Amino acid sequence: MNPELRRQIAQDATPHRIVLVLTVLAVIFTLATLGGGDSAENLHDVGLMIAKLAIALWGTRRVAAALADEVTGHTWDIQRMSTLGAGAMSFAKLAGGGAFAGGVAAIGLAVAAFAGASLSGVPGAVMQTLSLALGGVAVLAASLAVCLLQVRRGGPPQVTGCQVLAVLGYAVVAGQIAALPPMWFGLGVAAQPLSLALLAGAMVLAVYRLMRFELMYSSIPWALPAFGIGLTVYLVGFGAGGMATAFPVFAVLTYGALFSERKDITDARALLAAGRAGDWRGVGERLPMWLPVLALALPSGLIAGSAPLPFLTIGAVSTVAMAGFLARDVLIVLFVHLSRSKRADQTALVYLVVLHALLPTLLKTTEATAGAASLFWPTGGGLSEASASVQVLLAVGLIVARRLLLTRPGHGGA
Amino acid sequence: MIDVTGLVFDYGDRRALDHVTFRIPPGSITALVGPNGAGKSTLMRLIAALARPLAGSVRVAGQDVHAHPREAHRLMGYLPDFFGLYDDLTVERCLEHRASAQGIAPDARGERVRETARRVGLDRRMGDRAGTLSRGLRQRLAIAQAIVHGPKMVILDEPASGLDPEARAQLSALLRTLRAEGMTLMVSSHILAELEDYSTHMLMIRDGKIVEFRAVDGGAQERCVVVADLAGPLVGDAVLAGLSVLSVEGTRLRLDLAADPAARAETLRVLVERGVPVAGFHIEKARLQDTYMAWAEET
């Protein structure tokens, strides 16, 4: 048996905890059965509620803590030196951290499925159970992935932050999945369980890839671009346009990777050093995750032109201008990080909110300035595209100026 | 055993290690010394393949640790300066977990765990939870975890910090035993007198640069100080002509000699032939503390 899985289970699932939880569950289900109304319906609803709460409130926390506690407790470095591979360690943290909560959720789901079969038939109950189980795996893996990203950034992991981000992110994605049409490339599909299965697979893959990084395996960042391409193809199957789908997918992935990764001058220097040495494998290994997806986002935005974006209700926009604004935003984030401020990401976020929301909104408040809103909003036409180009150049200029300032003799920079 | 070549590591714009190069022979105990912030822990983490350098390489037993970290980890044990234990687990479970995580076969695991516990003096505490152990016992358990898989080399970052004198003496004895069994050790500490007990080499680091790396146990190529205790005061300086005299204080004559025994025998013969009343003749072991302080003053 995986030794780390065994340790996790031994520490979490102590006999008295198991007895206590089973007793509480028995009491809840007994009350649900004895309560007023249809007892099967009560059991179904209570079972579902228990499963959802066990995963969302407890499982996501335990899974993130399985890693966070090791980092804060100074045991993680020793784990990193064990002979467990990235797959074994990912499985141990995911299955071990989520084992107890997952067990409770499984009991809830089993009760709900059993009761649901008498209400809506076996196929419906099976499909619902399957969807919830897949969703559970996805949200647990998302919580661990967020925690791994926090560790990768170098800061102390925050369990509650991992939990909240994973649950909120899952809620948003699950909402989108629920709205998907039932036809995929002309084939009738069970879009929800299929999408949840793919989401769970993607989240588990994310955990595995991030774990590889933690365990010092050399990795080239192909997984995120591959995920973006796969997601684009998947969404196109539901009727979305090609490049008009690719651009928002890669743009969202770029922003996500940009804000979740460490942005340190040391990493940039190592990347440049590998390039100068002609070590292309080293260049690949040191590439930040956001760069390959940005490299895919920009051309897809330029090619898409002004095609309507799927799944978004922001009206007609120029993806060319959006691609320009994306490039500007990336440059602004890098510029702010040159200051070495500990709150550089937060500062950059403020700048982006001002540029994307505050300025266009203010300009739109009066008729005289409404036209100028296109300077910061991709409404199409030449103005927003020209403005995006100028802003990209300005952002490049700012980075060059700050870098020159930092490398001036006596400044202490390098 | 450890070949470090051109190692460079930066923290932001601060260069923590600046083209560090050295080679540690197998079966040695190297004391890594230097002031706070010199780069000792960073160097150890890089050797342990827990961080990736900006440039340079580290080879342990011929294995490039950054190209093949998992393979290198099989060869290594590491005790970080701030270590943690699984407080809810017993000593036995802690060691079992580490042994199985390091790939020790199940049929050999029990014996290996018991043997390791015996070596660090925890064999009578196997049922105690790690969280209930004293600081010294926790340190021993952490060291036991680092050596339970029988690594070829062990890196210990400040292993004696917080230990009482008795525990330090036991730690010294353990490290000497490990060396005698063929392990190569690298140990950092601020307590130089303690390093002196077991170190064979000293690696001095300052501002991320290696200042000196040398043997401290009188290797064949080293110089050493020989003290001749005299039965009476010397009469005239002529009897010392041609000898590398460091000092003459009363009846104590200190000579700077090559460390090889033939040179010492020859010197003793010359002294006796010239009528110097030698009553005793021994090597004065250079104290690590003195060497370090002399170096610190120079730099």
XYZ file of C-alpha atoms in Angstrom:
713
model
C 0.000 0.000 0.000
C 1.120 3.544 -0.723
C 2.898 4.522 2.529
C 1.764 8.129 2.409
C -1.842 7.069 1.825
C -1.553 4.706 4.779
C -0.168 7.479 6.980
C -2.881 9.926 5.959
C -5.651 7.439 6.640
C -4.101 6.319 9.922
C -3.910 9.928 11.131
C -7.387 10.943 9.950
C -9.571 7.886 10.325
C -9.028 6.973 13.949
C -11.473 4.372 15.322
C -13.233 6.794 17.659
C -13.738 9.289 14.822
C -15.216 6.585 12.618
C -17.608 5.459 15.346
C -18.593 9.055 16.087
C -19.299 9.945 12.458
C -21.204 6.731 11.775
C -23.318 7.353 14.850
C -24.114 10.928 13.766
C -25.010 9.734 10.251
C -27.263 7.000 11.652
C -29.066 9.541 13.826
C -29.537 11.961 10.902
C -30.878 9.281 8.560
C -33.167 7.919 11.274
C -34.597 11.382 11.877
C -35.038 11.850 8.110
C -36.928 8.559 7.916
C -39.121 9.279 10.902
C -39.783 12.897 9.896
C -42.981 14.006 8.210
C -43.665 13.546 4.509
C -42.268 11.012 2.090
C -39.426 9.222 3.879
C -37.762 8.198 0.580
C -37.716 11.803 -0.572
C -36.385 12.911 2.811
C -33.616 10.323 2.715
C -32.725 11.297 -0.852
C -32.482 15.009 -0.029
C -30.626 14.471 3.238
C -28.220 12.013 1.585
C -27.426 14.505 -1.169
C -26.994 17.311 1.338
C -24.608 15.244 3.452
C -22.578 14.265 0.395
C -22.290 17.842 -0.861
C -21.457 19.318 2.547
C -18.948 16.572 3.350
C -17.023 17.276 0.173
C -17.383 21.062 -0.013
C -16.848 21.937 3.660
C -14.771 19.057 4.943
C -13.104 17.209 2.086
C -11.712 20.284 0.334
C -10.298 21.428 3.653
C -8.718 18.099 4.530
C -7.180 17.670 1.090
C -5.598 21.135 1.152
C -4.469 20.572 4.739
C -2.837 17.272 3.731
C -0.240 19.363 1.951
C -0.424 22.668 3.835
C 0.162 21.010 7.219
C 3.291 19.364 5.856
C 4.661 22.669 4.586
C 3.935 24.606 7.760
C 5.000 21.655 9.938
C 8.367 21.410 8.135
C 7.856 17.792 7.081
C 7.336 18.499 3.391
C 11.019 18.681 2.468
C 11.530 15.191 3.838
C 8.515 13.952 1.880
C 9.978 15.543 -1.229
C 13.088 13.420 -0.692
C 11.190 10.153 -0.489
C 11.151 7.728 -3.372
C 7.429 8.210 -3.964
C 6.793 9.471 -7.472
C 4.510 12.353 -8.409
C 1.640 10.005 -9.248
C 1.883 8.113 -5.964
C 2.215 11.310 -3.925
C -0.722 12.976 -5.749
C -2.887 9.925 -5.197
C -1.871 9.706 -1.529
C -2.671 13.343 -0.838
C -5.924 13.300 -2.780
C -7.244 9.944 -1.667
C -5.714 10.068 1.799
C -6.653 13.659 2.592
C -10.160 13.209 1.229
C -10.688 9.639 2.413
C -12.706 10.293 5.532
C -14.877 13.041 4.055
C -15.151 11.022 0.854
C -16.339 8.022 2.835
C -19.048 10.100 4.499
C -20.029 11.550 1.110
C -20.152 8.048 -0.350
C -22.537 6.943 2.383
C -24.697 10.017 1.711
C -24.649 9.342 -2.023
C -25.464 5.659 -1.552
C -28.455 6.496 0.617
C -29.577 9.184 -1.856
C -29.179 6.805 -4.797
C -31.074 4.044 -3.026
C -33.913 6.388 -2.123
C -33.725 8.175 -5.498
C -34.103 4.921 -7.424
C -37.591 4.489 -6.003
C -38.437 8.113 -6.834
C -37.042 8.705 -10.321
C -35.927 5.261 -11.444
C -32.543 3.582 -11.430
C -31.018 5.332 -14.507
C -31.736 8.794 -13.124
C -30.344 7.893 -9.709
C -27.204 6.389 -11.229
C -26.611 9.438 -13.434
C -27.073 11.804 -10.506
C -24.752 9.770 -8.285
C -22.160 9.590 -11.022
C -22.293 13.344 -11.630
C -21.953 14.128 -7.939
C -19.088 11.674 -7.494
C -17.226 13.167 -10.457
C -17.922 16.678 -9.218
C -16.596 15.629 -5.821
C -13.341 14.369 -7.295
C -13.022 17.570 -9.345
C -13.500 19.926 -6.403
C -11.188 17.924 -4.123
C -8.483 17.903 -6.786
C -9.043 21.623 -7.387
C -8.456 22.335 -3.686
C -5.187 20.386 -3.714
C -4.141 22.030 -6.983
C -4.693 25.501 -5.515
C -2.640 24.501 -2.472
C 0.162 23.219 -4.703
C 0.090 26.495 -6.613
C 0.411 28.408 -3.350
C 3.397 26.287 -2.371
C 4.907 26.833 -5.819
C 4.575 30.592 -5.355
C 6.690 30.239 -2.243
C 4.265 31.562 0.319
C 2.697 29.661 3.208
C -0.392 27.834 1.951
C -3.747 29.021 3.282
C -6.134 26.110 3.685
C -9.269 28.244 3.815
C -8.193 30.149 0.712
C -7.661 26.874 -1.173
C -11.047 25.640 -0.053
C -12.919 28.828 -0.981
C -11.229 29.152 -4.383
C -11.865 25.517 -5.244
C -15.524 25.555 -4.200
C -16.293 28.921 -5.855
C -14.413 27.945 -9.016
C -16.251 24.668 -9.150
C -19.606 26.386 -8.633
C -18.941 28.732 -11.561
C -17.778 25.934 -13.878
C -20.591 23.599 -12.808
C -23.083 26.381 -13.616
C -21.654 26.653 -17.134
C -21.687 22.866 -17.529
C -25.345 22.692 -16.513
C -26.182 25.111 -19.354
C -24.469 23.047 -22.064
C -26.713 21.728 -24.843
C -27.166 17.937 -25.126
C -25.667 17.679 -28.633
C -21.892 17.430 -29.176
C -20.689 17.450 -32.779
C -24.205 16.313 -33.710
C -24.180 13.438 -31.242
C -26.560 13.166 -28.331
C -24.489 13.126 -25.128
C -25.027 13.266 -21.397
C -23.227 16.606 -21.306
C -23.147 16.992 -17.534
C -21.491 13.736 -16.447
C -19.228 13.810 -19.487
C -18.110 17.371 -18.741
C -17.676 16.604 -15.060
C -15.598 13.541 -15.916
C -13.364 15.666 -18.128
C -13.170 18.363 -15.467
C -12.236 15.821 -12.800
C -9.605 14.347 -15.109
C -8.190 17.788 -15.861
C -8.014 18.694 -12.166
C -6.294 15.414 -11.271
C -3.840 15.994 -14.124
C -3.216 19.512 -12.786
C -2.440 18.057 -9.355
C -0.064 15.543 -10.907
C 1.761 18.165 -12.968
C 2.120 20.538 -10.026
C 3.291 17.658 -7.835
C 5.971 16.843 -10.393
C 7.264 20.380 -9.992
C 7.275 20.049 -6.193
C 9.168 16.771 -6.368
C 11.808 18.394 -8.593
C 10.990 16.462 -11.742
C 11.920 18.301 -14.906
C 8.756 19.305 -16.729
C 8.031 21.210 -19.889
C 4.786 23.195 -19.503
C 2.735 21.421 -22.162
C -0.203 20.481 -19.968
C -1.901 23.890 -19.781
C -1.768 24.581 -23.542
C -2.941 21.002 -24.165
C -5.796 21.535 -21.736
C -6.689 24.781 -23.531
C -6.718 23.080 -26.921
C -8.771 20.178 -25.568
C -11.250 22.531 -23.932
C -11.579 24.561 -27.126
C -12.312 21.444 -29.173
C -14.773 20.284 -26.545
C -16.629 23.620 -26.534
C -16.620 23.833 -30.323
C -18.444 20.511 -30.261
C -21.307 22.259 -28.505
C -21.665 24.760 -31.319
C -19.180 27.479 -30.416
C -17.039 29.080 -33.138
C -13.422 27.956 -33.534
C -10.976 30.817 -32.943
C -13.656 32.824 -31.168
C -13.683 30.012 -28.606
C -9.944 29.501 -28.524
C -9.218 33.123 -27.670
C -11.303 33.422 -24.488
C -10.166 29.961 -23.372
C -6.488 30.836 -23.707
C -7.011 34.340 -22.356
C -8.664 32.985 -19.201
C -5.896 30.395 -18.811
C -3.273 33.133 -19.267
C -4.783 35.304 -16.550
C -5.205 32.286 -14.270
C -1.629 31.097 -14.718
C -0.225 34.619 -14.527
C -1.750 35.312 -11.142
C -1.163 31.855 -9.704
C 2.541 31.603 -10.521
C 5.558 33.116 -8.845
C 7.011 35.928 -10.913
C 10.572 36.343 -9.788
C 13.469 38.005 -11.570
C 15.579 34.974 -10.618
C 13.354 32.700 -12.693
C 13.566 35.070 -15.658
C 17.333 35.179 -15.303
C 17.545 31.373 -15.198
C 15.386 31.201 -18.328
C 17.638 33.659 -20.151
C 20.775 31.854 -18.954
C 19.455 28.556 -20.314
C 18.657 30.277 -23.618
C 22.111 31.842 -23.852
C 23.680 28.443 -23.141
C 21.616 26.897 -25.922
C 20.023 24.566 -23.366
C 16.607 24.353 -25.024
C 15.403 21.612 -22.734
C 16.323 23.887 -19.821
C 14.466 26.753 -21.489
C 11.380 24.559 -21.771
C 11.642 23.496 -18.141
C 11.972 27.067 -16.945
C 9.186 28.546 -19.045
C 6.459 30.035 -16.884
C 3.070 28.369 -17.354
C 1.440 31.557 -18.612
C 3.802 32.091 -21.525
C 2.745 29.168 -23.776
C -0.963 29.914 -23.277
C -0.352 33.609 -23.942
C 1.480 32.577 -27.109
C -1.662 30.716 -28.168
C -4.091 33.402 -26.994
C -2.573 36.263 -28.986
C -2.731 34.702 -32.468
C -6.156 33.203 -31.815
C -7.376 36.672 -30.827
C -5.855 38.267 -33.899
C -7.291 35.595 -36.213
C -10.753 35.616 -34.638
C -11.098 39.337 -35.472
C -14.540 40.483 -34.459
C -16.356 37.173 -34.328
C -18.952 36.983 -31.545
C -17.576 35.280 -28.473
C -19.455 32.217 -27.300
C -20.809 31.855 -23.734
C -20.252 35.584 -23.102
C -22.871 38.306 -23.080
C -20.677 41.351 -23.530
C -21.913 42.265 -26.997
C -19.832 42.701 -30.109
C -16.155 43.046 -29.322
C -12.901 43.100 -31.214
C -10.797 40.126 -30.207
C -7.856 41.912 -31.831
C -8.213 44.709 -29.289
C -8.816 42.151 -26.538
C -5.605 40.377 -27.486
C -3.828 43.735 -27.269
C -5.326 44.429 -23.853
C -4.302 40.939 -22.730
C -0.706 41.578 -23.783
C -0.820 44.955 -22.009
C -2.157 43.345 -18.840
C 0.595 40.742 -18.813
C 3.200 43.478 -19.227
C 1.621 45.527 -16.425
C 1.738 42.536 -14.071
C 5.405 41.962 -14.916
C 6.130 45.671 -14.512
C 4.575 45.746 -11.044
C 6.524 42.632 -10.066
C 9.788 44.364 -10.917
C 9.157 46.485 -7.821
C 9.565 43.280 -5.691
C 6.573 44.342 -3.649
C 5.117 41.495 -1.617
C 1.672 42.640 -2.731
C 2.576 43.003 -6.396
C -0.255 40.751 -7.577
C -2.828 42.710 -5.610
C -1.419 46.006 -6.905
C -1.523 44.700 -10.469
C -5.115 43.596 -9.961
C -6.053 47.119 -8.894
C -4.450 48.527 -12.063
C -6.331 46.027 -14.203
C -9.648 46.812 -12.528
C -9.040 50.519 -13.162
C -8.209 49.891 -16.830
C -10.927 47.355 -17.544
C -13.800 48.646 -15.465
C -13.322 52.031 -13.827
C -12.001 54.075 -16.768
C -14.490 52.779 -19.376
C -17.357 53.247 -16.934
C -16.294 56.793 -16.080
C -15.853 57.704 -19.738
C -19.296 56.373 -20.543
C -20.964 58.563 -17.944
C -20.994 61.656 -20.190
C -21.938 61.824 -23.830
C -18.887 63.899 -24.677
C -16.474 61.240 -23.472
C -18.474 58.100 -24.278
C -16.618 57.593 -27.549
C -13.310 57.585 -25.710
C -14.405 54.512 -23.747
C -13.224 52.531 -26.776
C -9.698 53.384 -25.703
C -10.082 50.874 -22.863
C -12.934 48.680 -24.045
C -12.762 46.381 -27.088
C -15.832 47.765 -28.778
C -14.387 47.167 -32.209
C -13.304 49.569 -34.868
C -9.887 51.045 -35.245
C -9.840 53.160 -32.088
C -9.730 50.370 -29.480
C -7.264 48.362 -31.534
C -4.968 51.365 -32.027
C -5.304 52.204 -28.335
C -4.411 48.636 -27.348
C -1.298 48.793 -29.538
C -0.192 52.090 -28.001
C -0.807 50.770 -24.483
C 1.282 47.669 -25.229
C 4.142 49.892 -26.379
C 3.770 52.086 -23.285
C 3.838 49.031 -21.028
C 6.988 47.764 -22.759
C 8.536 51.205 -22.272
C 7.656 51.162 -18.571
C 9.291 47.755 -18.085
C 12.456 48.791 -19.926
C 12.656 52.031 -17.932
C 12.194 50.291 -14.585
C 14.730 47.619 -15.451
C 17.267 50.256 -16.467
C 16.613 52.102 -13.226
C 17.107 48.939 -11.188
C 20.380 48.077 -12.910
C 21.913 51.524 -12.467
C 25.120 51.429 -10.418
C 24.436 52.021 -6.749
C 20.857 50.868 -6.926
C 21.731 47.372 -5.768
C 19.809 45.674 -8.488
C 21.145 43.342 -11.124
C 31.354 11.481 -3.137
C 30.026 15.036 -3.604
C 31.201 17.063 -6.584
C 29.937 20.618 -6.654
C 30.871 22.642 -9.714
C 30.209 26.323 -10.387
C 27.081 26.448 -8.269
C 25.178 29.735 -8.494
C 21.969 30.556 -6.666
C 20.152 33.865 -6.336
C 17.468 35.144 -4.022
C 16.019 37.959 -6.097
C 18.941 40.237 -6.842
C 21.030 38.868 -3.982
C 23.559 36.226 -4.955
C 23.343 33.568 -2.272
C 25.935 31.239 -3.812
C 28.567 32.522 -6.184
C 30.236 29.897 -8.376
C 30.806 27.443 -5.549
C 33.090 24.549 -6.413
C 34.446 21.817 -4.143
C 34.745 18.068 -3.871
C 34.052 16.083 -0.723
C 35.783 12.711 -0.469
C 33.819 9.595 0.467
C 33.839 8.504 4.085
C 34.501 12.000 5.400
C 32.647 14.315 7.742
C 32.714 17.846 6.425
C 31.952 20.700 8.774
C 30.226 23.487 6.900
C 30.957 26.695 8.765
C 30.338 30.345 8.157
C 28.450 33.310 9.578
C 24.679 33.622 9.458
C 23.472 34.298 5.941
C 26.659 32.939 4.381
C 24.708 30.445 2.272
C 25.160 27.248 4.305
C 21.530 26.123 4.328
C 21.060 27.130 0.694
C 24.087 25.056 -0.276
C 22.736 22.072 1.647
C 19.300 22.376 0.045
C 20.886 22.484 -3.392
C 22.993 19.413 -2.676
C 19.850 17.686 -1.421
C 18.144 18.592 -4.730
C 15.413 20.518 -2.951
C 16.077 23.652 -4.984
C 17.348 24.237 -8.478
C 20.473 26.339 -9.033
C 20.766 29.172 -11.520
C 23.926 27.537 -12.823
C 26.339 24.768 -11.923
C 25.898 21.158 -10.986
C 25.959 18.832 -8.003
C 26.939 15.194 -8.344
C 26.524 12.705 -5.542
C 28.220 9.369 -6.177
C 28.379 10.352 -9.830
C 24.653 11.110 -10.017
C 23.612 14.583 -11.186
C 21.158 15.401 -8.429
C 19.201 18.011 -10.392
C 18.895 15.902 -13.530
C 17.831 12.808 -11.579
C 16.570 14.021 -8.197
C 14.639 10.891 -7.260
C 17.598 8.624 -7.923
C 19.840 10.974 -5.952
C 17.400 11.025 -3.057
C 17.816 7.273 -2.646
C 21.477 7.946 -1.878
C 20.884 10.755 0.562
C 19.554 11.503 3.985
C 18.786 15.079 4.964
C 17.973 16.817 8.207
C 16.879 20.409 7.603
C 17.581 23.148 10.127
C 13.858 23.435 10.871
C 12.500 19.926 10.807
C 9.093 18.601 11.666
C 7.789 15.244 12.828
C 4.387 13.609 12.672
C 3.519 14.239 16.288
C 0.535 11.871 16.317
C 2.601 8.889 15.211
C 4.697 6.738 17.496
C 8.456 6.564 17.040
C 8.050 3.153 15.442
C 5.363 4.350 13.016
C 7.443 7.409 12.103
C 10.401 5.204 11.215
C 8.238 2.638 9.444
C 6.636 5.342 7.354
C 9.987 6.805 6.373
C 11.454 3.385 5.617
C 8.556 2.440 3.370
C 8.516 5.886 1.718
C 12.194 5.316 0.947
C 11.409 2.021 -0.697
C 12.696 -0.411 1.931
C 11.170 -3.828 1.204
C 8.445 -4.886 3.674
C 10.322 -7.980 4.840
C 13.414 -5.944 5.716
C 11.572 -2.946 7.119
C 10.953 -4.110 10.683
C 14.561 -5.064 11.293
C 15.814 -1.853 9.692
C 13.510 0.230 11.886
C 14.603 -1.531 15.080
C 18.273 -1.297 14.152
C 18.028 2.407 13.357
C 16.143 3.107 16.566
C 18.829 1.248 18.516
C 21.604 3.265 16.885
C 20.079 6.569 17.919
C 19.073 5.283 21.348
C 15.330 5.297 20.748
C 14.775 1.554 20.920
C 13.137 1.859 24.326
C 10.822 4.649 23.149
C 9.288 2.930 20.141
C 5.755 3.227 21.504
C 6.027 6.903 22.452
C 4.314 9.461 20.284
C 6.717 11.846 18.561
C 4.825 14.803 20.016
C 5.636 13.682 23.559
C 9.414 13.446 23.046
C 11.901 15.940 24.433
C 13.844 18.208 22.086
C 16.874 15.926 22.162
C 14.840 12.805 21.464
C 12.993 14.539 18.638
C 16.359 15.430 17.142
C 17.426 11.805 17.390
C 14.199 10.658 15.761
C 14.703 13.145 12.921
C 18.248 11.850 12.396
C 16.955 8.276 12.522
C 14.454 9.147 9.786
C 17.283 10.569 7.706
C 19.388 7.400 7.949
C 16.792 4.633 8.123
C 17.208 3.766 4.432
C 20.999 3.454 4.759
C 22.007 6.409 2.571
C 25.527 6.819 1.241
C 25.626 10.411 2.375
C 23.827 12.402 5.029
C 23.363 16.156 5.174
C 22.647 17.577 8.613
C 21.819 21.251 8.973
C 22.453 22.379 12.540
C 21.800 18.934 14.039
C 22.994 19.910 17.511
C 21.004 23.068 17.904
C 19.019 22.998 21.114
C 20.623 19.819 22.411
C 22.006 19.498 25.928
C 25.686 18.529 26.389
C 24.918 14.845 26.904
C 22.778 14.689 23.781
C 25.509 16.489 21.844
C 28.066 13.952 22.955
C 25.744 11.154 21.840
C 25.237 12.889 18.521
C 28.996 13.155 18.027
C 29.390 9.464 18.773
C 26.611 8.600 16.339
C 28.140 10.652 13.549
C 31.531 9.025 14.091
C 29.858 5.617 13.941
C 28.095 6.494 10.703
C 31.364 7.607 9.209
C 33.058 4.421 10.365
C 30.341 2.493 8.557
C 31.240 4.269 5.334
C 28.755 7.109 5.186
C 29.819 10.540 3.997
C 28.452 13.339 6.123
C 28.117 17.076 5.754
C 27.245 18.897 8.958
C 26.664 22.557 9.604
C 26.794 24.012 13.063
C 27.629 27.152 14.924
C 29.147 25.111 17.734
C 32.635 24.655 16.354
C 34.014 22.800 19.365
C 31.451 20.111 18.733
C 32.241 19.897 15.004
C 35.854 19.453 15.979
C 34.979 16.206 17.722
C 34.082 14.426 14.552
C 34.925 16.486 11.457
C 37.571 15.384 9.014
C 37.213 18.390 6.728
C 36.162 21.973 7.069
C 34.360 23.968 4.390
C 34.274 27.677 5.142
C 31.743 29.786 3.329
C 31.155 33.500 3.429
C 28.910 35.717 1.303
C 28.110 32.739 -0.877
C 31.728 31.971 -1.695
C 33.951 29.146 -0.540
C 36.763 30.707 1.423
C 38.569 27.550 2.390
C 38.158 23.813 2.162
C 40.679 21.637 3.910
C 41.215 18.541 5.963
C 41.276 19.088 9.699
C 42.520 15.687 10.845
C 46.110 15.958 9.650
C 46.045 14.436 6.215
C 49.378 13.571 4.565
C 49.556 16.802 2.600
C 48.685 19.045 5.555
C 50.932 20.983 7.858
C 50.713 20.334 11.568
C 52.111 21.792 14.729
C 54.410 19.517 16.734
C 55.104 20.353 20.342
C 58.303 19.212 21.984
C 58.217 19.367 25.785
C 61.730 19.919 27.062
C 63.301 18.703 30.300
C 65.023 22.078 30.712
C 65.332 25.450 28.997
C 67.133 25.713 25.661
C 70.658 27.023 25.631
C 71.315 29.060 22.500
C 69.360 29.253 19.282
C 71.915 27.398 17.155
C 70.441 24.001 18.026
C 67.245 25.021 16.252
C 68.928 26.063 13.008
C 67.127 24.761 9.949
C 63.977 23.824 11.833
C 60.614 25.514 11.287
C 60.249 26.899 14.783
C 56.957 28.591 15.547
C 57.686 29.543 19.131
C 59.752 28.755 22.184
C 57.985 29.386 25.482
C 59.943 28.178 28.493
C 60.245 24.435 28.086
C 57.731 24.237 25.246
C 58.999 24.253 21.689
C 56.424 24.468 18.876
C 57.443 23.417 15.370
C 55.645 23.674 12.055
C 56.008 20.346 10.240
C 54.632 18.366 7.377
C 52.104 15.947 8.802
C 53.743 12.788 7.579
C 55.333 10.631 10.293
C 58.748 10.413 8.552
C 59.173 14.199 8.809
C 58.344 14.085 12.505
C 60.798 11.218 13.124
C 63.532 13.089 11.277
C 62.916 16.241 13.296
C 63.013 14.319 16.549
C 66.289 12.690 15.511
C 67.821 16.088 14.708
C 66.720 17.543 18.031
C 68.138 14.606 20.010
C 71.409 14.638 18.046
C 71.832 18.351 18.815
C 71.358 17.687 22.499
C 67.995 19.300 22.928
C 66.505 17.706 26.085
C 63.245 16.434 24.554
C 61.009 14.924 27.211
C 57.829 14.676 25.143
C 56.830 15.014 21.546
C 53.207 15.309 20.322
C 51.017 16.832 17.626
C 49.026 19.850 18.655
C 45.710 19.469 16.943
C 44.663 22.753 15.387
C 41.367 23.725 16.971
C 38.601 24.368 14.511
C 37.529 27.354 16.538
C 41.021 28.879 16.283
C 41.233 28.187 12.579
C 37.818 29.687 11.981
C 38.498 32.752 14.087
C 41.879 33.283 12.411
C 40.188 33.064 9.065
C 37.374 35.359 10.164
C 39.928 37.942 11.327
C 41.797 37.700 8.039
C 38.657 38.220 6.012
